[in-house]
Amino acid sequence: MDSDASTPPAVILVEPQLAENVGACARAMLNCGLTDLRLVAPRDGWPDEAARPMASGADQVLDGARAYDTLDEATEDLQALYATTARVRDMVHRQITPRRLARELREHESRGTRCGILFGRERIGLVNDEVVRCDAVVVAPLNPEFTSLNLAQAVLLIAWEWRQAGDDTPERVFVEADSHRASGREQQIFVERLEKSLDETGFFRTEHMRDVTWRKVLSLFTRAELTDLDVRVLHGILSALEGKRMPR
Amino acid sequence: MDSDASTPPAVILVEPQLAENVGACARAMLNCGLTDLRLVAPRDGWPDEAARPMASGADQVLDGARAYDTLDEATEDLQALYATTARVRDMVHRQITPRRLARELREHESRGTRCGILFGRERIGLVNDEVVRCDAVVVAPLNPEFTSLNLAQAVLLIAWEWRQAGDDTPERVFVEADSHRASGREQQIFVERLEKSLDETGFFRTEHMRDVTWRKVLSLFTRAELTDLDVRVLHGILSALEGKRMPR
């Protein structure tokens, strides 16, 4: 255990071939708030300016990225390691989903345990000797007939799950801009005016029809979650239509 | 309502600029089991073979993709629409997270409601006139200082959430290959043999130390979730070490 609590996990790319992919990974990491990028024996060396365009401004991640000769060196300060792979072959190990990983990472962080997530080479992924040194292997339950993600997509998927596990954004909000939800009073005034106006046209042929139809109209307005602005617009529409009505 | 139940949502790319991005979107879709790709006024026309390399084999999605002149035409058979955007500007609307979207999509599907998800242009996204015709706008709670996803990353994130919402993969499994978890009996035989062997070396200096140390050793084996193969390997190691022990 370490006292440096709440360090987000490191992303460790093992022998990445293309600097463009490293750049795209940096972007996906920063999208989700991860910044500790480590490269094990990148094919074309490091730093590599070819990574920059695909990073789309995630320069802080690229500038802070470090390259190491071996996985041992890249992980020597880390206490919990996870391996990502499309498929587990010929070995005995714990296998978890990205969502479970995210929860385990957050638990580790809350105890100050420093974590790293390994991503393998573009074509062949991680080898078994790299996987067995990890606490668990993470396999995303994708379309079983088409599981191959590109490197940055794999990083995004894991980083996104990590972010979500620590996110408390309400899953549904009403964007109000310069307005607010109409009060019951505001809605009632409009609805009563509409009913009165419709009454004058003879819209409700029977009391039964009034009940049935009126419930539909009210339901429509309720579902729309009217704002004060909406109600003002509706009043305007009603006034315009009333003005056009032919005398009966 | 339509009787064609459980149709997965369509992915609608509005005025995509780069065929490479369309290809990458097709790959992300198929990774998650989505296949209905629609393009509104793609800049370079459609079909476009430049999309194929980035699709990495998701040919069935590309081959089935249709292009339309207008958003109206692309969506005329769809009953529920969602707009994805990095930020909501100057408008009143429902805003939901990708996880909430995934649940709504699954609910719609279970009732046979056909859904579509709109993704905007690479640089400027969707315009407000496109957003307001959608049931809700989907905003991913990303790092607020770096929210811009590339197109295929946005598609992956939404498609992944959709897939997860219908997935029942156990979040943690033990991959067994050609072995099985060791039975209590198998573990016990080894543990008792180890204890006896350690006793002979004088490893446990006091009964108190035996209790404390032994609990640590047992905990270690338990956490490792031993398989029958593991136990065989441990027996072999113990035999080897016993053979080397100097007579005392």
XYZ file of C-alpha atoms in Angstrom:
496
model
C 0.000 0.000 0.000
C 1.143 3.467 -0.808
C 0.061 6.739 0.719
C -0.216 8.506 -2.630
C -3.967 7.983 -2.761
C -6.158 8.198 -5.866
C -3.604 7.975 -8.622
C -5.455 7.122 -11.845
C -4.207 3.994 -13.601
C -1.298 4.027 -16.043
C -1.853 2.913 -19.630
C 1.011 0.724 -20.824
C 1.338 0.051 -24.542
C 3.527 -2.978 -25.158
C 5.623 -2.692 -28.332
C 3.307 -0.363 -30.260
C 4.191 -0.317 -33.947
C 2.633 2.910 -35.183
C 3.161 6.297 -33.585
C -0.205 7.332 -35.022
C -1.833 4.726 -32.807
C 0.062 6.042 -29.790
C -1.314 9.487 -30.600
C -4.869 8.200 -30.922
C -4.463 6.382 -27.583
C -3.279 9.599 -25.932
C -6.402 11.356 -27.188
C -8.707 8.608 -25.912
C -6.947 8.666 -22.535
C -7.290 12.417 -22.070
C -10.946 12.257 -23.179
C -11.468 10.186 -20.059
C -9.016 12.004 -17.800
C -6.108 9.540 -17.877
C -2.623 10.964 -18.372
C -0.002 8.379 -17.377
C 1.088 6.796 -20.685
C 3.993 4.340 -20.787
C 5.478 2.685 -23.846
C 7.432 -0.548 -23.804
C 9.921 -0.720 -26.688
C 7.964 1.323 -29.242
C 9.106 0.194 -32.683
C 10.110 3.619 -33.970
C 11.543 4.969 -30.734
C 10.275 7.750 -28.532
C 9.525 10.657 -28.596
C 8.025 10.467 -32.072
C 6.382 13.522 -33.585
C 4.299 11.281 -35.860
C 2.082 10.673 -32.834
C 1.047 14.297 -32.537
C -1.599 14.819 -35.245
C -3.675 11.850 -34.094
C -3.484 13.078 -30.505
C -5.586 16.084 -31.568
C -4.327 18.287 -28.784
C -3.685 15.693 -26.086
C -0.137 17.016 -25.954
C 0.131 16.800 -22.202
C -0.242 13.034 -22.444
C 2.325 12.678 -25.241
C 4.790 15.040 -23.583
C 4.545 13.111 -20.329
C 4.782 9.673 -21.961
C 7.856 7.647 -21.116
C 9.405 4.778 -23.047
C 11.023 1.754 -21.393
C 13.107 -1.093 -22.740
C 11.213 -3.780 -20.864
C 7.844 -4.389 -19.270
C 9.625 -4.911 -15.925
C 11.013 -1.395 -16.018
C 7.710 0.107 -17.149
C 5.808 -1.435 -14.256
C 8.255 -1.462 -11.359
C 6.327 1.143 -9.339
C 2.911 -0.410 -10.006
C 1.152 -2.717 -7.588
C -1.765 -4.086 -9.577
C -1.614 -4.937 -13.258
C -4.340 -5.876 -15.708
C -3.950 -7.322 -19.186
C -6.360 -6.547 -21.994
C -6.881 -9.108 -24.689
C -9.464 -10.138 -27.237
C -9.306 -13.779 -26.249
C -7.695 -15.944 -23.601
C -5.733 -18.862 -24.984
C -4.261 -21.913 -23.339
C -3.935 -20.564 -19.879
C -5.515 -20.483 -16.478
C -6.375 -17.053 -15.215
C -9.019 -14.769 -13.839
C -10.988 -13.126 -16.599
C -13.060 -9.989 -16.003
C -15.157 -7.570 -18.036
C -14.164 -3.920 -18.561
C -16.974 -2.848 -16.236
C -15.663 -5.078 -13.457
C -12.140 -3.822 -14.154
C -13.338 -0.260 -13.713
C -14.723 -1.076 -10.286
C -11.567 -2.888 -9.229
C -9.428 0.041 -10.391
C -11.505 2.500 -8.378
C -11.268 0.272 -5.313
C -7.498 0.027 -5.718
C -7.217 3.772 -6.141
C -9.241 4.458 -3.036
C -6.696 2.416 -1.088
C -3.739 4.113 -2.776
C -2.785 1.052 -4.827
C -1.125 2.079 -8.078
C -2.519 0.281 -11.106
C -1.509 -0.262 -14.699
C -3.417 -1.606 -17.692
C -1.469 -3.414 -20.412
C -2.420 -3.161 -24.078
C -0.693 -5.429 -26.562
C 0.862 -5.084 -29.983
C -1.408 -4.051 -32.856
C -1.428 -7.446 -34.535
C -0.709 -10.062 -31.916
C -1.707 -8.456 -28.647
C -0.044 -9.610 -25.445
C 1.794 -12.896 -25.110
C 0.959 -15.339 -22.332
C 4.120 -14.517 -20.374
C 2.889 -10.936 -20.128
C -0.657 -11.916 -19.215
C 0.258 -14.226 -16.325
C 1.984 -11.459 -14.419
C -1.298 -9.533 -14.266
C -3.977 -9.792 -11.593
C -6.582 -10.542 -14.223
C -7.142 -10.516 -17.923
C -9.795 -8.119 -19.212
C -11.926 -9.296 -22.109
C -14.650 -7.063 -23.553
C -17.804 -9.022 -24.405
C -18.059 -7.850 -28.004
C -19.686 -9.412 -31.053
C -18.056 -12.855 -30.865
C -17.705 -12.917 -34.638
C -15.827 -9.623 -34.794
C -13.879 -8.920 -31.632
C -10.817 -7.145 -32.948
C -10.644 -3.536 -31.756
C -7.971 -1.198 -32.928
C -5.555 -0.101 -30.233
C -7.047 3.314 -29.553
C -10.569 1.863 -29.532
C -9.498 -0.650 -26.886
C -7.943 2.122 -24.812
C -11.076 4.274 -25.155
C -13.349 1.472 -24.091
C -11.344 0.747 -20.922
C -10.744 4.417 -20.124
C -14.436 5.200 -20.612
C -15.482 2.449 -18.214
C -12.959 3.728 -15.685
C -14.318 7.245 -15.992
C -17.941 6.118 -15.747
C -17.195 4.162 -12.567
C -16.227 7.438 -10.894
C -18.791 9.674 -12.542
C -21.970 10.902 -10.945
C -23.486 12.842 -13.831
C -27.274 12.472 -13.638
C -28.205 10.096 -16.422
C -31.035 12.311 -17.530
C -31.301 16.079 -17.195
C -33.379 18.758 -18.728
C -31.265 21.367 -20.462
C -32.864 24.650 -19.677
C -30.717 27.288 -21.355
C -32.384 30.616 -20.457
C -35.677 29.082 -19.449
C -37.048 26.929 -16.664
C -39.637 24.173 -16.434
C -43.075 25.752 -16.509
C -44.768 25.791 -13.134
C -48.075 24.040 -12.570
C -49.737 27.467 -12.489
C -48.190 28.525 -15.822
C -49.270 25.292 -17.459
C -52.739 25.443 -15.945
C -53.423 28.943 -17.216
C -52.575 27.910 -20.749
C -54.440 24.621 -20.612
C -57.604 26.306 -19.285
C -57.373 28.950 -21.956
C -56.986 26.270 -24.627
C -59.971 24.327 -23.297
C -62.125 27.436 -23.254
C -61.072 28.359 -26.748
C -61.786 24.863 -28.049
C -65.144 24.877 -26.311
C -66.106 27.976 -28.272
C -65.374 26.160 -31.542
C -67.510 23.202 -30.579
C -64.437 20.947 -30.647
C -65.758 18.733 -27.860
C -68.876 17.167 -29.294
C -69.755 15.207 -26.173
C -68.703 15.279 -22.544
C -67.268 11.790 -23.016
C -65.156 13.014 -25.905
C -64.063 15.957 -23.776
C -62.741 13.582 -21.107
C -60.966 11.259 -23.493
C -59.486 13.843 -25.793
C -58.554 16.186 -23.033
C -56.551 13.517 -21.260
C -54.609 12.944 -24.483
C -53.875 16.642 -24.842
C -52.766 16.966 -21.235
C -50.559 13.901 -21.554
C -48.910 15.369 -24.617
C -48.045 18.590 -22.805
C -46.820 16.758 -19.736
C -44.540 14.488 -21.731
C -43.092 17.495 -23.502
C -41.856 18.853 -20.167
C -42.854 22.385 -21.080
C -40.686 25.356 -20.171
C -41.942 28.855 -19.441
C -40.774 29.800 -22.950
C -42.747 26.928 -24.474
C -45.878 28.142 -22.703
C -45.327 31.655 -24.022
C -44.952 30.287 -27.553
C -48.128 28.223 -27.148
C -50.059 31.285 -25.958
C -48.837 33.111 -29.055
C -49.929 30.297 -31.348
C -53.329 30.154 -29.686
C -53.815 33.905 -30.000
C -52.932 33.747 -33.682
C -55.332 30.885 -34.339
C -58.115 32.537 -32.355
C -57.680 35.695 -34.425
C -58.100 33.693 -37.638
C -61.142 31.824 -36.499
C -64.235 32.462 -38.551
C -67.220 33.667 -36.509
C -69.747 30.883 -36.156
C -45.435 0.477 -33.138
C -44.100 -2.057 -35.526
C -44.250 -5.803 -35.304
C -40.642 -6.244 -36.427
C -39.437 -6.619 -32.847
C -35.881 -6.265 -31.657
C -34.302 -4.423 -34.557
C -30.987 -2.974 -33.344
C -30.654 0.786 -33.774
C -29.433 2.381 -37.000
C -26.294 4.524 -36.955
C -26.766 7.659 -39.042
C -23.703 9.682 -39.996
C -24.690 13.182 -41.049
C -22.467 14.610 -43.802
C -19.331 12.610 -42.996
C -16.281 14.113 -44.682
C -13.789 11.251 -44.733
C -14.556 7.780 -46.047
C -11.815 6.501 -43.718
C -13.947 7.616 -40.792
C -16.969 5.847 -42.233
C -14.866 2.689 -42.433
C -13.703 3.044 -38.837
C -17.324 3.585 -37.748
C -18.388 0.412 -39.567
C -15.716 -1.528 -37.675
C -16.797 -0.112 -34.307
C -20.425 -0.915 -35.110
C -19.748 -4.526 -36.029
C -17.543 -4.937 -32.947
C -20.714 -4.328 -30.981
C -23.112 -6.137 -33.302
C -24.691 -3.145 -35.054
C -25.063 -3.352 -38.830
C -27.532 -0.701 -40.047
C -25.336 2.177 -41.262
C -26.880 5.182 -43.028
C -25.063 8.149 -44.504
C -26.610 11.543 -45.106
C -24.913 13.380 -47.980
C -21.408 11.944 -47.560
C -18.975 14.482 -49.012
C -17.277 12.123 -51.442
C -20.338 10.126 -52.425
C -21.154 6.520 -51.745
C -20.092 3.762 -52.139
C -16.478 4.770 -51.558
C -13.761 2.146 -51.517
C -11.582 4.425 -49.396
C -13.712 3.317 -46.446
C -12.676 -0.313 -46.733
C -9.188 -0.493 -45.192
C -10.286 1.207 -41.968
C -13.264 -1.126 -41.725
C -10.798 -3.985 -41.149
C -13.161 -6.623 -42.400
C -16.504 -5.099 -41.412
C -17.488 -5.422 -45.060
C -21.025 -6.506 -44.317
C -21.671 -3.125 -42.706
C -20.105 -1.156 -45.560
C -21.833 -3.216 -48.224
C -25.188 -2.698 -46.545
C -24.697 1.018 -45.921
C -27.052 3.322 -47.782
C -26.603 7.000 -48.615
C -29.436 9.552 -48.600
C -29.679 13.115 -49.768
C -31.422 14.381 -46.670
C -31.863 13.483 -43.022
C -35.606 13.223 -43.622
C -35.100 10.455 -46.148
C -32.564 8.657 -43.993
C -34.911 8.504 -41.038
C -38.372 8.122 -42.518
C -38.853 4.560 -41.236
C -37.487 5.317 -37.761
C -39.671 6.037 -34.763
C -37.231 7.230 -32.125
C -34.175 9.356 -32.837
C -31.279 10.355 -30.632
C -28.653 13.005 -31.309
C -25.077 12.683 -30.069
C -23.133 15.821 -29.345
C -20.210 16.958 -27.240
C -22.102 19.894 -25.831
C -25.595 21.343 -25.881
C -25.771 24.960 -26.940
C -28.554 27.502 -26.763
C -31.452 25.136 -26.735
C -33.947 23.439 -24.510
C -33.919 19.686 -24.679
C -33.676 16.446 -22.783
C -30.082 15.438 -22.243
C -29.103 11.885 -21.348
C -25.923 9.893 -20.811
C -24.835 7.083 -23.140
C -25.687 4.553 -20.433
C -29.209 5.880 -20.148
C -29.487 5.934 -23.946
C -28.540 2.258 -24.047
C -31.361 1.417 -21.678
C -33.878 3.482 -23.622
C -32.789 1.830 -26.879
C -33.251 -1.635 -25.401
C -36.687 -0.672 -24.087
C -37.669 0.671 -27.494
C -36.406 -2.477 -29.194
C -38.352 -4.723 -26.873
C -41.509 -2.926 -27.966
C -40.550 -3.081 -31.642
C -39.837 0.645 -31.921
C -37.204 1.320 -34.564
C -34.454 3.666 -33.367
C -31.691 5.689 -34.947
C -28.684 7.478 -33.469
C -27.363 10.576 -35.229
C -23.675 11.418 -35.339
C -22.615 14.799 -36.677
C -19.966 16.095 -39.026
C -16.331 15.609 -38.043
C -15.673 19.251 -37.189
C -18.961 20.854 -36.292
C -21.165 17.980 -35.189
C -24.921 18.313 -35.511
C -26.716 21.605 -35.916
C -29.569 22.585 -33.619
C -32.216 21.973 -36.295
C -31.073 18.366 -36.415
C -30.939 17.988 -32.641
C -34.459 19.264 -31.934
C -36.068 16.557 -34.017
C -34.576 13.918 -31.730
C -36.134 12.498 -28.568
C -33.065 13.428 -26.581
C -29.513 14.584 -26.965
C -26.827 12.209 -25.745
C -23.786 13.740 -24.091
C -20.973 11.556 -22.770
C -19.625 12.795 -19.431
C -15.980 12.963 -20.483
C -13.083 15.031 -19.181
C -14.703 18.491 -19.382
C -11.438 19.976 -20.581
C -11.092 17.565 -23.491
C -14.433 16.321 -24.740
C -13.820 15.990 -28.462
C -14.018 12.376 -29.620
C -13.277 11.386 -33.157
C -16.252 10.063 -35.075
C -15.454 6.361 -34.793
C -14.647 6.751 -31.097
C -18.055 8.327 -30.526
C -19.742 5.500 -32.417
C -17.804 2.882 -30.451
C -18.718 4.426 -27.135
C -22.434 4.468 -27.920
C -22.416 1.048 -29.589
C -20.502 -0.434 -26.660
C -23.026 0.895 -24.155
C -25.850 -0.499 -26.287
C -24.178 -3.888 -26.390
C -23.450 -3.903 -22.661
C -27.079 -3.098 -21.869
C -28.066 -6.383 -23.503
C -25.123 -8.469 -22.381
C -25.157 -10.973 -19.555
C -21.519 -12.068 -19.595
C -20.494 -12.813 -16.011
C -18.279 -9.935 -14.976
C -15.734 -12.261 -13.484
C -14.959 -15.810 -14.520
C -12.153 -18.210 -13.961
C -10.626 -19.393 -17.198
C -9.873 -23.033 -16.729
C -8.393 -24.277 -20.006
C -7.755 -27.994 -19.457
C -7.966 -27.867 -15.688
C -10.581 -27.287 -13.019
C -10.635 -25.536 -9.684
C -8.967 -27.791 -7.128
C -11.430 -29.476 -4.794
C -11.276 -28.920 -1.082
C -9.854 -32.430 -0.740
C -7.098 -31.821 -3.303
C -6.123 -28.588 -1.603
C -6.258 -30.128 1.836
C -3.928 -33.005 0.942
C -1.326 -30.578 -0.316
C -1.691 -28.146 2.562
C -1.357 -30.915 5.135
C 1.678 -32.279 3.376
C 3.237 -28.817 3.324
C 2.551 -28.301 7.005
C 4.078 -31.652 7.912
C 7.116 -30.961 5.789
C 7.593 -27.522 7.320
C 7.193 -29.021 10.787
C 10.106 -31.330 10.108
C 12.307 -28.362 9.270
C 11.386 -26.588 12.494
C 9.800 -23.758 10.471
C 7.138 -23.096 13.107
C 9.109 -21.967 16.142
C 6.051 -21.538 18.383
C 2.441 -22.637 18.252
C 1.444 -18.968 18.040
C 3.663 -18.522 15.019
C 2.142 -21.647 13.515
C -1.332 -20.155 13.797
C -0.428 -16.745 12.421
C 1.842 -17.887 9.644
C -0.369 -20.740 8.635
C -3.349 -18.485 8.191
C -1.259 -16.327 5.851
C -0.200 -19.326 3.815
C -3.761 -20.627 3.568
C -5.047 -17.208 2.575
C -2.449 -17.011 -0.172
C -3.513 -20.359 -1.633
C -7.183 -19.494 -1.370
C -6.783 -16.175 -3.122
C -4.868 -17.868 -5.908
C -7.925 -19.996 -6.693
C -5.815 -23.094 -7.275
C -6.599 -25.519 -10.050
C -5.867 -29.243 -9.971
C -2.867 -28.520 -12.193
C -1.584 -25.897 -9.778
C -1.787 -28.405 -6.943
C 0.162 -30.953 -8.970
C 2.841 -28.349 -9.681
C 3.021 -27.445 -5.998
C 3.421 -31.096 -5.029
C 6.278 -31.324 -7.507
C 7.971 -28.243 -6.095
C 7.599 -29.563 -2.567
C 9.032 -32.962 -3.512
C 11.996 -31.258 -5.145
C 12.662 -29.058 -2.127
C 12.263 -31.962 0.308
C 14.792 -33.922 -1.677
C 17.319 -31.126 -1.407
C 16.860 -30.564 2.285
C 19.970 -31.210 4.317
C 19.510 -33.719 7.126
C 19.292 -31.924 10.459
